[in-house]
GROMACS .gro file of C-alpha atoms in nm:
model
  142
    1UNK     CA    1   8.348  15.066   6.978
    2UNK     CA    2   8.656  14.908   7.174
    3UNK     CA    3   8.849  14.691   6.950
    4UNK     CA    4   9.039  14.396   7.020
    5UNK     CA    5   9.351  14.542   6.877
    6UNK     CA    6   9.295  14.857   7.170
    7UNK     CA    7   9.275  14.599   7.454
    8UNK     CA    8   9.560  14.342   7.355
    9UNK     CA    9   9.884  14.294   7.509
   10UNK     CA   10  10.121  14.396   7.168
   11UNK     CA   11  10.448  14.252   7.097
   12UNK     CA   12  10.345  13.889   7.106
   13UNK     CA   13  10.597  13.645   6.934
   14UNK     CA   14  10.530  13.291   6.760
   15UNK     CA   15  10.704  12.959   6.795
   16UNK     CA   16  10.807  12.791   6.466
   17UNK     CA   17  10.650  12.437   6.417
   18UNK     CA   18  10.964  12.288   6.389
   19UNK     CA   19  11.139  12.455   6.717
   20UNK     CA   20  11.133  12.178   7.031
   21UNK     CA   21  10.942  12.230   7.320
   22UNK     CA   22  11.241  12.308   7.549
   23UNK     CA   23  11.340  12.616   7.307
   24UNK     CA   24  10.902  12.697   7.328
   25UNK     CA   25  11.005  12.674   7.734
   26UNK     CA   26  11.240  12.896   7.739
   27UNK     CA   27  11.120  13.160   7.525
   28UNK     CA   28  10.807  13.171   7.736
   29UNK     CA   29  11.068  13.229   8.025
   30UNK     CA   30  11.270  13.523   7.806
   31UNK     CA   31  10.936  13.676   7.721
   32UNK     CA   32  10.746  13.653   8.068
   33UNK     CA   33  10.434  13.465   7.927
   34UNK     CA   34  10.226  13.160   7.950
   35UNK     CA   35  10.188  13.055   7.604
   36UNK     CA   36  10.281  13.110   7.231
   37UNK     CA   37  10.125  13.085   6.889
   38UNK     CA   38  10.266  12.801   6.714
   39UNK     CA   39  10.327  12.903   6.350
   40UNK     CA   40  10.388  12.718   6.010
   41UNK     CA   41  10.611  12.775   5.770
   42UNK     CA   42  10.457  13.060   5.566
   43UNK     CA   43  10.361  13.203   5.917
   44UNK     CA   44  10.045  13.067   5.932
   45UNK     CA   45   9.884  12.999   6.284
   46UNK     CA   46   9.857  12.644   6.313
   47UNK     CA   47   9.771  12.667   6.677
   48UNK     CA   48   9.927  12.726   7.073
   49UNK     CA   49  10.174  12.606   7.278
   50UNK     CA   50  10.129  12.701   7.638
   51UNK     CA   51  10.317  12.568   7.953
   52UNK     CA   52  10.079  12.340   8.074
   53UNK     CA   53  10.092  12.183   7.708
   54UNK     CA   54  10.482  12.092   7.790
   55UNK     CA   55  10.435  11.944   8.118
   56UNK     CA   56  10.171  11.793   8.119
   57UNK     CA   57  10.168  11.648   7.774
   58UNK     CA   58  10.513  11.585   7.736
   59UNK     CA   59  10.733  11.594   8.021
   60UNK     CA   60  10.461  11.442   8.242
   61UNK     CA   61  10.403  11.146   7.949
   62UNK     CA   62  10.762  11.079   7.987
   63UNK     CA   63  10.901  11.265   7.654
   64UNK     CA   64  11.215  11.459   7.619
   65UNK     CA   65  11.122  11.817   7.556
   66UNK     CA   66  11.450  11.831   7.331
   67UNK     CA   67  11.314  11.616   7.064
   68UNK     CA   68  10.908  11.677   7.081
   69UNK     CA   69  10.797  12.016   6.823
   70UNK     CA   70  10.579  12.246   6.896
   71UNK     CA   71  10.384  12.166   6.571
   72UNK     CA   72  10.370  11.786   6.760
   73UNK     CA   73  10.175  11.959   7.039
   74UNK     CA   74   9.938  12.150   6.841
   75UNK     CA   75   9.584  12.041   6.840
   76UNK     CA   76   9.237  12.156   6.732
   77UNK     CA   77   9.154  12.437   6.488
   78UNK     CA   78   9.342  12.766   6.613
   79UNK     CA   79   9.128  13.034   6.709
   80UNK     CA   80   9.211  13.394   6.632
   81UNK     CA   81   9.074  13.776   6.594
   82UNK     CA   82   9.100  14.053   6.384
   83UNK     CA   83   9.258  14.352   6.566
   84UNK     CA   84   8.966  14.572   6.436
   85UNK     CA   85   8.708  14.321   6.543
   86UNK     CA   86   8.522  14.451   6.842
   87UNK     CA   87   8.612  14.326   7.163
   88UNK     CA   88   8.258  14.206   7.214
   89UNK     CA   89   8.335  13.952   6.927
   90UNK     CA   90   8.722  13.882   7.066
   91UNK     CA   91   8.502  13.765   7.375
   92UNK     CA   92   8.253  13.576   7.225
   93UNK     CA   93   8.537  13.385   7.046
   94UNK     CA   94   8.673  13.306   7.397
   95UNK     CA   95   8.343  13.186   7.588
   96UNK     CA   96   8.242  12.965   7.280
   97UNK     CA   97   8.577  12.770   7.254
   98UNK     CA   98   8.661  12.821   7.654
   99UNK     CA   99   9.009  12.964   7.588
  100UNK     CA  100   9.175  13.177   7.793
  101UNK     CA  101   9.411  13.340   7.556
  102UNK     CA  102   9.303  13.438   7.192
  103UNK     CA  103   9.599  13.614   6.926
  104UNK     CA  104   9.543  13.882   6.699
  105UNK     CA  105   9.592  13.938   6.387
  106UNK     CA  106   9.588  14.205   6.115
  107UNK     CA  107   9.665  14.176   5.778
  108UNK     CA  108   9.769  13.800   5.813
  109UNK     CA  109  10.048  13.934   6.089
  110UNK     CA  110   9.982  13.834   6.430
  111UNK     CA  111  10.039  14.158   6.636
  112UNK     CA  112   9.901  14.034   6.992
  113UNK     CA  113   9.732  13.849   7.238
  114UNK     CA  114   9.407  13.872   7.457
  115UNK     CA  115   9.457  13.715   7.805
  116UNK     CA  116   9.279  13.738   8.128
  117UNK     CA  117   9.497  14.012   8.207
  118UNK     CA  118   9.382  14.197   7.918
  119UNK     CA  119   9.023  14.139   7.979
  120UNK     CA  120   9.038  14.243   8.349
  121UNK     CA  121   9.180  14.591   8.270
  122UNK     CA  122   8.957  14.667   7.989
  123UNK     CA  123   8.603  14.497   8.098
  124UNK     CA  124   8.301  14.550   8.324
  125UNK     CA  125   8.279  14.316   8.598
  126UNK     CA  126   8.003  14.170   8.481
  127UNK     CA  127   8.178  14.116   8.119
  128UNK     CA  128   8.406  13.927   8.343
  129UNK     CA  129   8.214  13.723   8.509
  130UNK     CA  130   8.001  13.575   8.205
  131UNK     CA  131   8.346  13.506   8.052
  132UNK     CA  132   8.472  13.322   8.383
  133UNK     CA  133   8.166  13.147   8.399
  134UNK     CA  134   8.195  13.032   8.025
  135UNK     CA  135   8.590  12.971   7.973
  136UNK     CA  136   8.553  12.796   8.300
  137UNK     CA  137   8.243  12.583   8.289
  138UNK     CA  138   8.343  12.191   8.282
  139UNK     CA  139   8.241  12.063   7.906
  140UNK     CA  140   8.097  11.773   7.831
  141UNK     CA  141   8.229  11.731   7.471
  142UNK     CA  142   8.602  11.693   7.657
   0.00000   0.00000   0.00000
Protein backbone atom coordinates (compact mmCIF):
# COMPACT_ATOMS: atom_id res chain seq x y z
CA UNK A 1 0.00 0.00 0.00
CA UNK A 2 1.32 3.56 -1.19
CA UNK A 3 0.59 6.09 1.35
CA UNK A 4 -0.12 9.58 1.01
CA UNK A 5 2.70 10.54 3.26
CA UNK A 6 5.20 8.39 0.44
CA UNK A 7 3.83 10.47 -2.48
CA UNK A 8 3.67 14.11 -0.93
CA UNK A 9 5.81 16.95 -1.61
CA UNK A 10 7.39 17.40 2.33
CA UNK A 11 8.38 20.60 3.77
CA UNK A 12 5.12 22.41 3.24
CA UNK A 13 4.68 25.62 5.42
CA UNK A 14 1.33 27.36 6.75
CA UNK A 15 0.19 30.95 6.69
CA UNK A 16 -1.03 32.35 10.04
CA UNK A 17 -4.71 33.64 9.93
CA UNK A 18 -3.75 36.84 10.93
CA UNK A 19 -0.69 37.40 8.29
CA UNK A 20 -2.05 39.75 5.11
CA UNK A 21 -2.34 38.47 1.85
CA UNK A 22 0.70 40.37 0.44
CA UNK A 23 3.05 38.56 3.18
CA UNK A 24 0.75 34.95 1.91
CA UNK A 25 2.15 36.44 -1.76
CA UNK A 26 5.31 36.55 -1.10
CA UNK A 27 5.94 33.55 0.79
CA UNK A 28 4.38 31.59 -2.03
CA UNK A 29 7.15 33.45 -4.13
CA UNK A 30 10.14 32.49 -1.35
CA UNK A 31 8.83 28.95 -1.31
CA UNK A 32 8.13 28.29 -5.15
CA UNK A 33 4.42 27.21 -4.68
CA UNK A 34 0.90 27.90 -5.58
CA UNK A 35 -0.84 27.85 -2.39
CA UNK A 36 -0.62 27.57 1.48
CA UNK A 37 -2.56 26.14 4.37
CA UNK A 38 -4.03 28.85 6.27
CA UNK A 39 -3.66 28.03 10.00
CA UNK A 40 -5.31 29.25 13.34
CA UNK A 41 -3.93 30.06 16.26
CA UNK A 42 -3.34 26.69 17.98
CA UNK A 43 -2.21 25.54 14.42
CA UNK A 44 -5.25 24.29 13.40
CA UNK A 45 -6.06 24.15 9.56
CA UNK A 46 -8.73 26.48 9.03
CA UNK A 47 -8.36 26.25 5.31
CA UNK A 48 -6.06 27.53 1.91
CA UNK A 49 -4.84 30.40 0.49
CA UNK A 50 -3.70 29.96 -3.04
CA UNK A 51 -2.73 32.67 -5.68
CA UNK A 52 -5.69 32.76 -7.57
CA UNK A 53 -7.50 33.40 -4.08
CA UNK A 54 -5.38 36.90 -3.93
CA UNK A 55 -6.06 38.08 -7.29
CA UNK A 56 -8.89 37.28 -8.05
CA UNK A 57 -10.68 37.76 -4.79
CA UNK A 58 -8.92 40.57 -3.58
CA UNK A 59 -6.79 42.47 -5.77
CA UNK A 60 -9.22 41.94 -8.68
CA UNK A 61 -12.34 43.17 -6.14
CA UNK A 62 -10.36 46.21 -5.63
CA UNK A 63 -8.81 45.40 -1.96
CA UNK A 64 -5.41 46.20 -0.73
CA UNK A 65 -3.59 42.96 -0.18
CA UNK A 66 -1.80 44.83 2.83
CA UNK A 67 -4.80 44.98 4.95
CA UNK A 68 -7.03 41.73 3.79
CA UNK A 69 -5.88 38.21 6.18
CA UNK A 70 -5.54 35.18 5.03
CA UNK A 71 -8.09 33.88 7.64
CA UNK A 72 -10.51 36.72 5.58
CA UNK A 73 -9.97 34.56 2.48
CA UNK A 74 -10.60 31.27 3.89
CA UNK A 75 -13.74 29.54 2.94
CA UNK A 76 -15.45 26.14 3.17
CA UNK A 77 -14.51 23.24 5.45
CA UNK A 78 -10.64 22.45 4.88
CA UNK A 79 -9.94 19.23 3.55
CA UNK A 80 -6.97 17.19 4.69
CA UNK A 81 -5.23 13.51 4.90
CA UNK A 82 -3.52 11.45 7.14
CA UNK A 83 0.06 10.75 5.93
CA UNK A 84 -0.59 6.98 6.56
CA UNK A 85 -3.87 7.07 4.74
CA UNK A 86 -3.54 5.31 1.45
CA UNK A 87 -3.15 7.28 -1.49
CA UNK A 88 -6.26 5.71 -2.94
CA UNK A 89 -8.17 7.59 -0.10
CA UNK A 90 -5.81 11.00 -0.50
CA UNK A 91 -7.45 10.73 -4.10
CA UNK A 92 -10.78 10.07 -3.38
CA UNK A 93 -10.64 13.13 -1.02
CA UNK A 94 -9.55 15.16 -4.11
CA UNK A 95 -12.21 13.95 -6.85
CA UNK A 96 -15.11 14.33 -4.25
CA UNK A 97 -14.34 18.01 -3.24
CA UNK A 98 -12.56 18.84 -6.87
CA UNK A 99 -9.36 20.18 -5.27
CA UNK A 100 -6.30 20.17 -6.72
CA UNK A 101 -4.06 20.34 -3.76
CA UNK A 102 -4.86 18.36 -0.46
CA UNK A 103 -2.19 18.82 2.95
CA UNK A 104 -1.13 16.23 5.14
CA UNK A 105 -1.06 15.72 8.30
CA UNK A 106 0.25 13.42 11.06
CA UNK A 107 -0.17 13.67 14.49
CA UNK A 108 -2.09 17.07 14.22
CA UNK A 109 1.31 18.51 12.33
CA UNK A 110 0.87 19.24 8.82
CA UNK A 111 4.02 17.69 7.14
CA UNK A 112 2.96 18.11 3.29
CA UNK A 113 1.04 18.58 0.39
CA UNK A 114 -0.49 16.46 -2.54
CA UNK A 115 -0.55 18.42 -5.86
CA UNK A 116 -0.88 17.49 -9.42
CA UNK A 117 2.70 17.23 -9.49
CA UNK A 118 2.64 14.71 -6.89
CA UNK A 119 -0.03 12.68 -8.42
CA UNK A 120 1.61 12.61 -11.90
CA UNK A 121 4.87 11.07 -10.60
CA UNK A 122 3.33 8.55 -8.42
CA UNK A 123 0.00 7.41 -10.46
CA UNK A 124 -1.16 5.26 -13.38
CA UNK A 125 -2.39 7.14 -16.20
CA UNK A 126 -5.52 6.05 -15.84
CA UNK A 127 -5.51 7.11 -11.93
CA UNK A 128 -4.87 10.36 -13.61
CA UNK A 129 -7.26 10.68 -15.81
CA UNK A 130 -10.38 9.76 -13.48
CA UNK A 131 -8.90 12.44 -11.17
CA UNK A 132 -8.69 15.09 -14.13
CA UNK A 133 -11.94 14.19 -15.15
CA UNK A 134 -13.36 14.63 -11.52
CA UNK A 135 -11.29 17.76 -10.06
CA UNK A 136 -12.09 19.21 -13.40
CA UNK A 137 -15.70 18.49 -14.18
CA UNK A 138 -17.85 21.91 -14.06
CA UNK A 139 -20.25 21.53 -10.75
CA UNK A 140 -23.44 22.43 -10.54
CA UNK A 141 -23.63 23.11 -6.75
CA UNK A 142 -21.03 26.28 -7.62
Amino acid sequence: MTTAGEIMHRGAQWIPAHETLDRAAQLMRELNVGALPISDENERLCGILTDRDIVVGCVAMGHDPSKVTAGEMAQGTPRWIDANADVGEALQEMKDHQIRRLPVIENKRLVGMISEADLAQHLSEDQIASWAERVYARSTSR
